[in-house]
Structure formats: structure tokens, C-alpha cells
XYZ file of C-alpha atoms in Angstrom:
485
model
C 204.664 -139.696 -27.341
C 205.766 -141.287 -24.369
C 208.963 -143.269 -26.151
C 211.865 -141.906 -28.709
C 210.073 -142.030 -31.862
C 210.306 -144.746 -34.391
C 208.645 -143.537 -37.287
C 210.445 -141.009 -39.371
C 208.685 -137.559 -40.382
C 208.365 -139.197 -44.263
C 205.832 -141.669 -43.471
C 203.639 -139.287 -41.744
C 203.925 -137.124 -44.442
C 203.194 -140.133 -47.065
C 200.429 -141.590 -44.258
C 198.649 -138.158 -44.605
C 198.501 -138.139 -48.054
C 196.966 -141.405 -47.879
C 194.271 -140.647 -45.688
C 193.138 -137.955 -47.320
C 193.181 -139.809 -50.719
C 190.858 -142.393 -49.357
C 188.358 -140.147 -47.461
C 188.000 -137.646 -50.075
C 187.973 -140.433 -53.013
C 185.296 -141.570 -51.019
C 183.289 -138.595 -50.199
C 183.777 -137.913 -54.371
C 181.980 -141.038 -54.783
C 179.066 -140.487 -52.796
C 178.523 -137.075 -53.502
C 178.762 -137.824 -57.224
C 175.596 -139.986 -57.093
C 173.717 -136.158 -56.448
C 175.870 -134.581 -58.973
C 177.270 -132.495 -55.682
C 180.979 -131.798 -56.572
C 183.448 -132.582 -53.930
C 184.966 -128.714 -53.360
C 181.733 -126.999 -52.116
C 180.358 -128.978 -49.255
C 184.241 -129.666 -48.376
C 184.679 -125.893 -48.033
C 181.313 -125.038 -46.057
C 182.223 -128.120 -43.818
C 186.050 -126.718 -42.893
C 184.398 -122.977 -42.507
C 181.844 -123.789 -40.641
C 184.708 -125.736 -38.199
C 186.500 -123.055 -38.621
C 183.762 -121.172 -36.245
C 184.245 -123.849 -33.213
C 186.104 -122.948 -30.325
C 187.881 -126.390 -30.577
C 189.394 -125.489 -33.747
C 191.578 -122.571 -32.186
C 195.066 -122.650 -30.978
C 196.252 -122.418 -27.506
C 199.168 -122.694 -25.784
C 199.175 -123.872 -21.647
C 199.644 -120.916 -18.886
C 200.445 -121.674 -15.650
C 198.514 -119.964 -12.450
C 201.530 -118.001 -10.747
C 201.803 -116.002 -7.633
C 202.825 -112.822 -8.786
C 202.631 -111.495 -12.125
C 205.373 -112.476 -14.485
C 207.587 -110.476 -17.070
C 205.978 -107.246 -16.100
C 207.162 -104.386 -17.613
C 208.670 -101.998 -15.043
C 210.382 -98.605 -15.531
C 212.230 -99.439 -12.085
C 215.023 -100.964 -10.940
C 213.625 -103.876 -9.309
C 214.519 -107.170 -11.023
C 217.447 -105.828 -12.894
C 221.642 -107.455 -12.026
C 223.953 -105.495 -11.039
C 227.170 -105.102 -12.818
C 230.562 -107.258 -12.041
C 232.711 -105.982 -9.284
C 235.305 -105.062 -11.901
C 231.855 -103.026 -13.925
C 232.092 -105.165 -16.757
C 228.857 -107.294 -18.101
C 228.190 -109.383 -21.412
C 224.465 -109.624 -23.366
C 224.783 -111.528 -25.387
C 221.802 -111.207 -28.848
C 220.329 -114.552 -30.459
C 219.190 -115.008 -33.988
C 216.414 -116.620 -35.121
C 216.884 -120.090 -38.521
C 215.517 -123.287 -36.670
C 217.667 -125.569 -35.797
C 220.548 -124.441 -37.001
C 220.518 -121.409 -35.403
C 219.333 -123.009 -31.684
C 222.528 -125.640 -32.403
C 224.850 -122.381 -33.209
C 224.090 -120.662 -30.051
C 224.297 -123.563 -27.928
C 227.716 -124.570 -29.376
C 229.283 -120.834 -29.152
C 228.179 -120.010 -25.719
C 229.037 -123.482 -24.226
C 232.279 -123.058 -26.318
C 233.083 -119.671 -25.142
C 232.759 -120.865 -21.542
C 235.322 -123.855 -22.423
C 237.822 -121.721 -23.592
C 237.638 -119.002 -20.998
C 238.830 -121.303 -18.688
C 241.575 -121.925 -19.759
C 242.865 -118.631 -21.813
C 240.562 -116.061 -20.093
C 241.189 -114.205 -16.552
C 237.915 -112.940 -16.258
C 234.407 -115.663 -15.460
C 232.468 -116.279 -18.874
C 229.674 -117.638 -17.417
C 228.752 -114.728 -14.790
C 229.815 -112.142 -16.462
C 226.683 -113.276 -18.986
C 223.537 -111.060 -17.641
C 221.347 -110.933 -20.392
C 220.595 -112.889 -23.383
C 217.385 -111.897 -25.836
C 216.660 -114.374 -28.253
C 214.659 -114.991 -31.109
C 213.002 -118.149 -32.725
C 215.950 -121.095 -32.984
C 218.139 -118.849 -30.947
C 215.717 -119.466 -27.950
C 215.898 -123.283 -27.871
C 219.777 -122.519 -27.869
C 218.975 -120.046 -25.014
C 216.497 -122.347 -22.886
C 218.931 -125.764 -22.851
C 222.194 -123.289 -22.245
C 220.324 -120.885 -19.557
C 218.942 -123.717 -17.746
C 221.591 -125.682 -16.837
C 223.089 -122.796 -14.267
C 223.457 -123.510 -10.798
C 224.063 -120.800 -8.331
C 224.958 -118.321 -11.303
C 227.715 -120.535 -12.587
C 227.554 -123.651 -15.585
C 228.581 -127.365 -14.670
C 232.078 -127.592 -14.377
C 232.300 -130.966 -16.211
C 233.320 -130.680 -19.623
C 231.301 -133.633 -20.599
C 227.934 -131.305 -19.109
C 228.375 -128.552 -21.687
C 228.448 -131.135 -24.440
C 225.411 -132.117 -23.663
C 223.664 -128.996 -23.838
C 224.473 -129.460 -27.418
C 223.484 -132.447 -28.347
C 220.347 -131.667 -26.727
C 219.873 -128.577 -29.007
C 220.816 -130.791 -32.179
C 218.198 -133.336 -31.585
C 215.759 -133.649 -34.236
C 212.022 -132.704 -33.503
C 211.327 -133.083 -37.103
C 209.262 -136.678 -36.074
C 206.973 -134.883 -33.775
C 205.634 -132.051 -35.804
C 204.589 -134.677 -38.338
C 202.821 -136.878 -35.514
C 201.391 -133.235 -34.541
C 200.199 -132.576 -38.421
C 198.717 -135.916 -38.712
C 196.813 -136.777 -35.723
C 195.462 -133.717 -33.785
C 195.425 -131.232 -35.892
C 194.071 -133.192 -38.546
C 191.294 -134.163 -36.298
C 191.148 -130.378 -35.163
C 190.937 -129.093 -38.577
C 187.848 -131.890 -40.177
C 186.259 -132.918 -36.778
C 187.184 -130.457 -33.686
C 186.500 -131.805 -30.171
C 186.927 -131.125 -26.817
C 187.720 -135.148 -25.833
C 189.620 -136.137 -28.627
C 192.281 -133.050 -28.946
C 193.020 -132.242 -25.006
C 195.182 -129.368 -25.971
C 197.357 -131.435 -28.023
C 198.649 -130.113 -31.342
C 202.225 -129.861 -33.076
C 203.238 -127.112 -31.007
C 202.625 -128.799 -27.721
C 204.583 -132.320 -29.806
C 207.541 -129.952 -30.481
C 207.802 -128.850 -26.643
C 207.804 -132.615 -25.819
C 210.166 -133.602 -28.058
C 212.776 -130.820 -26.644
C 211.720 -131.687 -23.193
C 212.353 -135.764 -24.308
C 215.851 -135.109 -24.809
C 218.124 -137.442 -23.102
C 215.650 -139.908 -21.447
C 217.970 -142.419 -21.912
C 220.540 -140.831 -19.297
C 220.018 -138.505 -17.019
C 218.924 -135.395 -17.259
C 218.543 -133.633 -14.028
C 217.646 -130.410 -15.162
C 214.595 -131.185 -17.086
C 211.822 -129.757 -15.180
C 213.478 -126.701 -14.955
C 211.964 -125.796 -18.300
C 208.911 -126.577 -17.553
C 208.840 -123.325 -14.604
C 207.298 -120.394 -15.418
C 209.187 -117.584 -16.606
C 208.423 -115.995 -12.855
C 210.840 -118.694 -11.067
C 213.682 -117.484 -13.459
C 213.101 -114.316 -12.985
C 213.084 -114.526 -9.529
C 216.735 -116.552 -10.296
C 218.170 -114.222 -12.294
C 217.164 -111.488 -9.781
C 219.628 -113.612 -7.050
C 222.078 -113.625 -10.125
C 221.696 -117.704 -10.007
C 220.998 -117.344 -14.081
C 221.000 -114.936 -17.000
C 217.783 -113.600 -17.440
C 216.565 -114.022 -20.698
C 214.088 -112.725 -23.259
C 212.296 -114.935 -25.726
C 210.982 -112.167 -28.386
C 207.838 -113.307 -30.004
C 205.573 -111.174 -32.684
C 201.248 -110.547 -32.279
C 199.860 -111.671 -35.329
C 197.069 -108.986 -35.416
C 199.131 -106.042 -34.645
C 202.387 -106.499 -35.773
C 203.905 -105.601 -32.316
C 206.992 -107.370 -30.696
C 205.506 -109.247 -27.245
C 209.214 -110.082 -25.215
C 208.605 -112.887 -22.775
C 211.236 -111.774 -20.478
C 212.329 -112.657 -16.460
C 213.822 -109.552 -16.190
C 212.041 -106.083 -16.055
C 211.621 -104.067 -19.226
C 211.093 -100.751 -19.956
C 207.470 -99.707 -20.490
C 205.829 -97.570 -23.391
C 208.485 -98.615 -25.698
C 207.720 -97.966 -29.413
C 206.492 -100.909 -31.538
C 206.713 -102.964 -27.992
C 203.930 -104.500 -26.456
C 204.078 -105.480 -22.757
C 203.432 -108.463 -21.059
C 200.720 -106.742 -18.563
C 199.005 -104.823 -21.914
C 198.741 -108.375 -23.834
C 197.088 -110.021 -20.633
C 195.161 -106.553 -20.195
C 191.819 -108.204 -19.399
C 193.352 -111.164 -17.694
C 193.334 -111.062 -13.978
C 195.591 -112.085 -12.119
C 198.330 -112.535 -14.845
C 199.171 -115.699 -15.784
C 202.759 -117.031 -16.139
C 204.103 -119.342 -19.016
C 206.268 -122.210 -18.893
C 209.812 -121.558 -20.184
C 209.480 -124.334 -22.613
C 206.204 -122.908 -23.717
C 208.035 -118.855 -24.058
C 210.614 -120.438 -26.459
C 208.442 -122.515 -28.448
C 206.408 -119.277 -29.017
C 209.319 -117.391 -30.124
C 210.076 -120.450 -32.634
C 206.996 -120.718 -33.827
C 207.937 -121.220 -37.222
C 206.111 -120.280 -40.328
C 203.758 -123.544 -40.775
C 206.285 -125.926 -38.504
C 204.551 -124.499 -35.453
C 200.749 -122.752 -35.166
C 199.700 -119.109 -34.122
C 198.605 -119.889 -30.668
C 196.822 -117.515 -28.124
C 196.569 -118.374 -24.369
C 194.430 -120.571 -22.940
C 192.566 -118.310 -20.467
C 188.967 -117.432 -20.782
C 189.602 -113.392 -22.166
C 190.695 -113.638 -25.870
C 194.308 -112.905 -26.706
C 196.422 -111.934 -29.740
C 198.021 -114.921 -31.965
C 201.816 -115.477 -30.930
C 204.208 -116.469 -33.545
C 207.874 -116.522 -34.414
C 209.758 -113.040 -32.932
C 211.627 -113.193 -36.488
C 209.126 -111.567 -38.221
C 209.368 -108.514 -36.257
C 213.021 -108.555 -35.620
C 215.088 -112.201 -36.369
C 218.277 -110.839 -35.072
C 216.833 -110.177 -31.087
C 218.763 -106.386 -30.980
C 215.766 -104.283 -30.308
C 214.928 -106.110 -26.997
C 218.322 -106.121 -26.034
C 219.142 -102.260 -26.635
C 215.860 -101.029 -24.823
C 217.123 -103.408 -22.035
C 220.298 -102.447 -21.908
C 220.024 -98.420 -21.984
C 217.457 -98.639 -19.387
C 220.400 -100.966 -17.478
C 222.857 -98.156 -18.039
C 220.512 -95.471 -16.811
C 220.069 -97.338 -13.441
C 223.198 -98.495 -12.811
C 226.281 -96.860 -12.727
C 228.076 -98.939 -11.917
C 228.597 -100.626 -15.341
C 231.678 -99.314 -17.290
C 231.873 -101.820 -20.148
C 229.612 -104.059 -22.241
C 230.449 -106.298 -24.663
C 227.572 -107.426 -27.106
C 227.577 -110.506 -28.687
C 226.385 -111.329 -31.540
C 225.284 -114.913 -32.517
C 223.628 -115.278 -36.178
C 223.029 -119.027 -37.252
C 223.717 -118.188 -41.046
C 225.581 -115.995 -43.592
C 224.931 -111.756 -43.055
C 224.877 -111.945 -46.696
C 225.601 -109.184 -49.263
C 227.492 -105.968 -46.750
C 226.671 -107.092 -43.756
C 229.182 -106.110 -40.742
C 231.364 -108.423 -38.781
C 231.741 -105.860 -36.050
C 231.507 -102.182 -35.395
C 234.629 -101.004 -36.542
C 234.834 -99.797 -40.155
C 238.029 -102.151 -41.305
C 235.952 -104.499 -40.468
C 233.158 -104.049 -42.260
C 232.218 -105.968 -45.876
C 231.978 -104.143 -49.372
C 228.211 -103.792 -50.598
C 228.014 -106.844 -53.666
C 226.727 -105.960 -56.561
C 225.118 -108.874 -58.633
C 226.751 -109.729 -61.892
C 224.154 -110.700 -64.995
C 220.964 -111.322 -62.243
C 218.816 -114.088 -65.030
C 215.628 -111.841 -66.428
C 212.944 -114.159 -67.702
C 208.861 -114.325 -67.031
C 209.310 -116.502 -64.635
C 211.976 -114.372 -62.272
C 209.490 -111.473 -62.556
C 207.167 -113.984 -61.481
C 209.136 -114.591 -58.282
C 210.684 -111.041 -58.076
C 208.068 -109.204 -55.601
C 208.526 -112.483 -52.803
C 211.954 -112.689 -53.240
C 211.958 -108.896 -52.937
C 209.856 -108.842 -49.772
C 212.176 -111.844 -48.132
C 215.504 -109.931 -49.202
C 214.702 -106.609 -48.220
C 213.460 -108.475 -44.686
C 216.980 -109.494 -43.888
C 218.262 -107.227 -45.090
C 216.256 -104.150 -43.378
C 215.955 -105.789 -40.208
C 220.218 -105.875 -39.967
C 220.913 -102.426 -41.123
C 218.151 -101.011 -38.688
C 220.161 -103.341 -35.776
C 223.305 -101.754 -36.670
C 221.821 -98.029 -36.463
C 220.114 -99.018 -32.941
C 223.730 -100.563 -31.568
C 225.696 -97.579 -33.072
C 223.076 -95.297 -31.486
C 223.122 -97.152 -28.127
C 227.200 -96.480 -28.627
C 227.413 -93.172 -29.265
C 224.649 -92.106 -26.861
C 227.224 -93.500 -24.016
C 230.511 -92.956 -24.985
C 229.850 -89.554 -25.714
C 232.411 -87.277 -23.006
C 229.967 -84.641 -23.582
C 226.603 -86.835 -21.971
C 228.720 -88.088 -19.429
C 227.436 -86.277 -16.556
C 223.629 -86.436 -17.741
C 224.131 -90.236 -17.989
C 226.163 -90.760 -15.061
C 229.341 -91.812 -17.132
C 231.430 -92.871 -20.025
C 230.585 -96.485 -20.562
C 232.053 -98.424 -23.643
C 229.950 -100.838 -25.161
C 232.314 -103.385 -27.753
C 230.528 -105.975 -30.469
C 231.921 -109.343 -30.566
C 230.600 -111.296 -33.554
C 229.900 -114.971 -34.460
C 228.904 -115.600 -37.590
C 228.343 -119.480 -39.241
C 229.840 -119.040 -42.454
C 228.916 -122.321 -43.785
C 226.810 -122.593 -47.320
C 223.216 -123.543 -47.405
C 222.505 -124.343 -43.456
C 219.401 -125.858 -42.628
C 216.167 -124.288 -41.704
C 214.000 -126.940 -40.419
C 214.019 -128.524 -37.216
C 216.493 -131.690 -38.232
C 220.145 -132.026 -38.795
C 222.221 -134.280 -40.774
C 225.598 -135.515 -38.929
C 227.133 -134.108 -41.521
C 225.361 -130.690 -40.899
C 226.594 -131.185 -36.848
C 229.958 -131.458 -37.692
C 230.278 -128.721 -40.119
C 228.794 -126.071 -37.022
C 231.258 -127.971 -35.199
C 233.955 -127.124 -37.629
C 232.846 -123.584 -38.173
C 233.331 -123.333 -34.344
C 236.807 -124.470 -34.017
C 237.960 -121.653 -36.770
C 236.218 -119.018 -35.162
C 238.560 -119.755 -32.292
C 241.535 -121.167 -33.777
C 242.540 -118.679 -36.348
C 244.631 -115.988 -34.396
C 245.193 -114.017 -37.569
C 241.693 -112.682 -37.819
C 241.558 -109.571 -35.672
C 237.711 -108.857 -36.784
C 237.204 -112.075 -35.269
C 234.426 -112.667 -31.927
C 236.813 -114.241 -29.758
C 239.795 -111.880 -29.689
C 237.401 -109.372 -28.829
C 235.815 -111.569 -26.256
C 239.345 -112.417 -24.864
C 240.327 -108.956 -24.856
C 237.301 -108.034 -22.706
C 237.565 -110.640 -19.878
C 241.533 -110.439 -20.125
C 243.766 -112.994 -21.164
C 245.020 -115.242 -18.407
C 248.380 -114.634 -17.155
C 248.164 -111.166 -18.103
């Protein structure tokens, strides 16, 4: 993995179908000459592999020197509002690819056009941004490229963070399927494997980006989450939280570098999942976001590599894919500290289509009518597929109108003249949407030119139709002030 790869993700794919052709044609063959079918012995081998330690999972810690993404109940850690009390958070859905390329081309977007038509700074008025699986890759290439709390002032610089974020990774996940995890899966070993597998071949192809130029921010994804926490506590960087999900208990883990409240329903802290881990260890950035887009199959269930056994980590979309709970604990906890913030402007970046009544914004005229479906088809083999496609629908579907009750809660709760005194203040909290509108976008980790261009397109009309008052970046505008006004 040392080059740009050369062999496309289809001839892994036909490679591995050859191999295991051949070996169990083979084993078939032998076998057959005892009248031992093929299945049995080729299920007691994998379960009995199944019970070796070299079989499992792990993803790389680093040793820090403090713990990392503590939860605190405190202060400490948190940024302080603007001088003018205004900050922006900015929430990160999850859809591979797609949604990592979305993110990365509306928030390096945003920042081009607010210097030019905005009076207020974009890029540090941006305190927080919670993400969730492709939303995080979006969120580690845009986050890291701050200097001294503000992005690169070359235009050229911000384009790069997207073409970064577009680069396939497809390649590597098939060199991961075929080679070590193959090997881990039939024959696991301690010499062979070295920690390799397709999740540590999808961190190197995002950290591979650009090694024909320069890239002089690449080991800054390879810190532990500690050393941008410690930034965004000097207000250097956002601070950021890459939601992932605990296989065995269903509970949402945020790997965060900022300080989170504790005890928080359905939340499980960084200190409780290291529990019997001491000291705490700290994970690489590029590590925290390939956790939180682990996708289903793409990318395994890994636990840490330390010696006390840990829960499974895996994509934060199957808890929440739209990355509002993290942000709304953060954020009323923010509010209850600090006074000093008067407005907030949420934005909202989501990869794909809301689908059926989903809400541009949080103002009723701009809202969508419920759809009803017209003549749904009603054979055996839709009732077939009918409790799935249930289960995936009412997903979505759940998960965004439970969002939309937290954020309207979160607003009420604080614009409320009546609480104003018991929560030290009016403060009005505004949605800004971004929605890709496009038709059937991409979920895997690859895109198409023709797929780049159209979130390119999508982009530009966001911006560039003034008629559209529901629209993200009037309400953006309107929040950091129009220049010249």
C-alpha cells in the first residue's frame, strides 16, 4: 500500500472469487475420497478460528498524556462565544462518500462566499461540528486544515480539501477483503496480519491523498483526539465529535475534543467505555472518523487494542445518522455555561434527499407536505421485502422526526422570556439547511466524475438562487451580516 493503487476494486472482487473456487474445489476433492462433505469440516474449521484472539478486530490507540474526550460536567475545554455572542455548530450526516464529499464542499463553500458577501468570519465563528459516518471524513480533511483558528486563505487550498474527500478508497477495502482478512478469517496469525485489515487500508487510503503534491497537513490526522482538543481549547480549530454506536449495547460512544456532558441518556462516555483501562488511551483522529464510518460490511466492528476487552465500534448512523443528539447535549450544556452566547445558528448538512415530509428549516412555510404513496405494487414478493424495507424506512425516518423534536426543544427551552432569568438569557438559536437534492447519490466509498460534478452543481444552486427564502445560505448570510451592510 505504499503507491496509488493500480488495480481496480473489480479484480479483487473477481481474484477472490477465484481463490476460493480453487481451494474449496480442491478441499471437495479430497474430502470426497472419505465421503466427508465439504460444509461440515469447513464450518468447524471457521468456528473454531473464530475462538482465536487473532481473528478479532482492533483498531490502534495511541499512549497519551492525559486522558482524552473525557466527559466533564465543567467548563473546562469548552470556546467561548464571538465578541459580537454569536457562534455556528454546524451537524454532519452520515451516506459514505457522498455525504463526506457534501460536507466538505458546503463548508469550504460557505467560507468562499463569506468572504466576499458576508461581514461577519465563517471560519471562526464555526465552534462545533458533530459528525456522523461520511460526514466525519468531510469533518476530519475540513477541520484539519485550520491554522491559528482560521482556514488557508488560498482559494486553490479549500479546493483541495475536496478533492481529497472525493477520492476513491473503494481499491483499498478490496485489497483489505482479499488479503488480511481473508487470511484472518481461514488461517489467523499473529506474523502474517500485524494489525492490518480493511479498516486500517481505508485510513491509509484517506491519509494517501495527495502524495503526488504536497500535503502539509497530513500528519495532523494522525494526532490523537487529545492534541485537538487541546487546539480547539486555544480556539486554533473547531472541536469536533465523531459519533460512533457500541455494538453490544446499542449506546452512542462520541469521540469528541471537546468536553461533554456526563450521565446523558442513551450516551456512553469515553471514560465509562475505557472503564477498566488505565490510564486512558487516546485515538488517532484518522482512526475516530474511520470508526464513525464504519460502514455496514465496507468497514469491521473493531474494539481497541488494549489488553481489557472493549465494546465493538461501528458506524454512529445506526444510533443517530443525522449527528443532532451530540450536538444538542453539547450545545445546552454550552448555553448553561456561557452567557455570553446570544445567537446560534445550526447547520444542517444531509448528503441525500429528507425524503417523504421532511423539513427544510424550522419555520412552518417552510416545511414539506407528508406524501402519500399512490398504487404502492402488492405481490408475494413485496410482502417478502416489506418488514426490511419497513425497518430501513421507519430508521430514517424516526431518527429525523426525533432530531426535529430535540432542536425545537433545545429552541423553545431558550427563547422562552419566561426561563430567561433561570437560564441566564434569551438566546435565539436559527437552522440553516443544506440539503443534496440530487436522485440516487452514491453510498459506497467511490464517485463517478459525473457524480462530482452533480454535488458540485447542487452546490452552486444552493447559493445562486436568491428566490428561495427557505434556502441555507440566506439564513447563513443573514446571521453573519451581509457585507456593506
Amino acid at each position: 500500500l505504499g503507491e496509488p493503487p493500480l488495480v481496480p476494486a473489480l479484480s479483487y472482487i473477481l481474484l477472490l472469487a477465484m481463490l476460493l473456487c480453487w481451494i474449496l474445489s480442491g478441499l471437495a476433492f479430497f474430502l470426497d475420497r472419505y465421503r466427508i462433505p465439504l460444509l461440515i469440516p469447513l464450518v468447524l474449521w471457521l468456528g473454531l478460528n473464530a475462538y482465536l484472539p487473532w481473528s478479532e478486530y482492533y483498531y490502534p490507540v495511541q499512549d497519551p498524556l492525559q486522558e482524552a474526550g473525557s466527559a466533564s460536567s465543567d467548563s473546562e475545554g469548552r470556546i467561548g462565544a464571538d465578541s459580537d455572542g454569536k457562534i455556528i455548530v454546524v451537524a454532519s450526516n452520515g451516506g459514505g462518500i457522498q455525504a463526506a464529499a457534501w460536507t466538505a464542499r458546503v463548508l469550504t463553500g460557505l467560507e468562499e462566499e463569506c468572504r466576499t458577501k458576508c461581514k461577519g468570519s465563517f471560519d471562526q465563528s464555526v465552534h462545533l461540528i458533530s459528525s456522523v459516518s461520511g460526514g466525519s471524513i468531510g469533518t476530519m480533511y475540513f477541520v484539519n486544515e485550520y491554522e491559528g483558528g482560521r482556514l488557508p486563505r488560498d482559494p486553490a487550498e479549500l479546493e483541495e480539501i475536496v478533492d481529497r474527500t472525493e477520492g476513491s478508497s473503494l481499491d483499498e477495502v478490496s485489497w483489505g477483503v482479499l488479503y488480511p482478512d481473508l487470511i484472518r478469517t481461514f488461517f489467523p496469525n499473529p506474523w502474517v496480519l500485524n494489525g492490518w485489515d480493511r479498516g486500517r487500508a481505508l485510513e491509509q487510503a484517506w491519509l494517501r491523498r495527495d502524495l503526488d503534491t504536497s500535503w502539509a497537513n497530513r500528519k495532523r490526522v494522525e494526532q490523537g483526539l487529545l492534541k485537538w482538543r487541546r487546539n480547539a481549547e486555544d480556539s486554533n480549530r473547531p472541536a469536533v465529535i465523531f459519533n460512533t454506536a457500541v455494538v453490544e449495547t446499542g449506546q452512542r460512544l462520541p469521540l469528541a475534543t471537546t468536553a461533554l456532558p456526563q450521565d446523558s441518556p442513551g450516551d456512553l462516555s469515553y471514560n465509562q467505555y475505557f472503564k477498566n483501562v488505565d490510564p486512558k488511551p487516546d485515538i488517532p483522529v484518522v482512526t475516530a472518523a474511520r470508526l464513525s464510518a464504519s460502514f455496514p460490511y465496507v468497514a469491521p466492528a473493531a474494539r481497541a487494542a488494549v489488553e481489557a476487552k472493549t465494546g465493538h465500534l461501528v458506524d454512529g448512523g445506526y444510533y443517530d445518522n443525522y449527528g443532532i443528539s451530540s450536538l444538542v447535549e453539547w450545545l445546552d450544556a454550552e448555553l448553561e455555561d456561557n452567557p455570553n452566547i446570544k445567537e446560534v445558528l445550526i447547520v444542517e448538512l444531509r448528503g441525500a434527499p429528507s425524503g417523504p415530509g421532511g423539513p427544510r428549516t424550522d419555520t412552518p412555510e417552510c416545511r414539506t407536505e407528508p406524501v402519500v404513496v399512490q398504487d404502492p405494487e402488492s405481490t408475494w414478493f413485496s410482502q417478502i421485502l416489506a418488514p426490511p424495507q419497513g425497518a430501513l424506512s421507519v430508521r430514517n425516518t424516526g431518527q429525523r422526526t426525533h432530531n426535529d423534536v430535540e432542536l425545537d426543544l433545545l429552541q423553545d427551552k431558550w427563547s422562552r422570556e419566561a426561563d430567561a432569568k433561570e437560564h441566564k438569557g434569551h438566546v435565539e438559536i436559527t437552522r440553516a439547511l443544506f440539503e443534496f437534492d440530487g436522485e440516487n447519490p452514491p453510498l459506497s466509498w467511490h464517485l463517478t466524475n459525473d457524480q462530482k460534478d452533480k454535488i458540485e452543481q447542487e452546490w452552486r444552486e444552493e447559493v445562486d438562487d436568491p428566490s428561495d427564502s427557505c434556502a441555507g445560505w440566506d439564513r447563513v448570510q443573514t446571521f453573519l451580516g451581509p457585507k456593506g451592510k
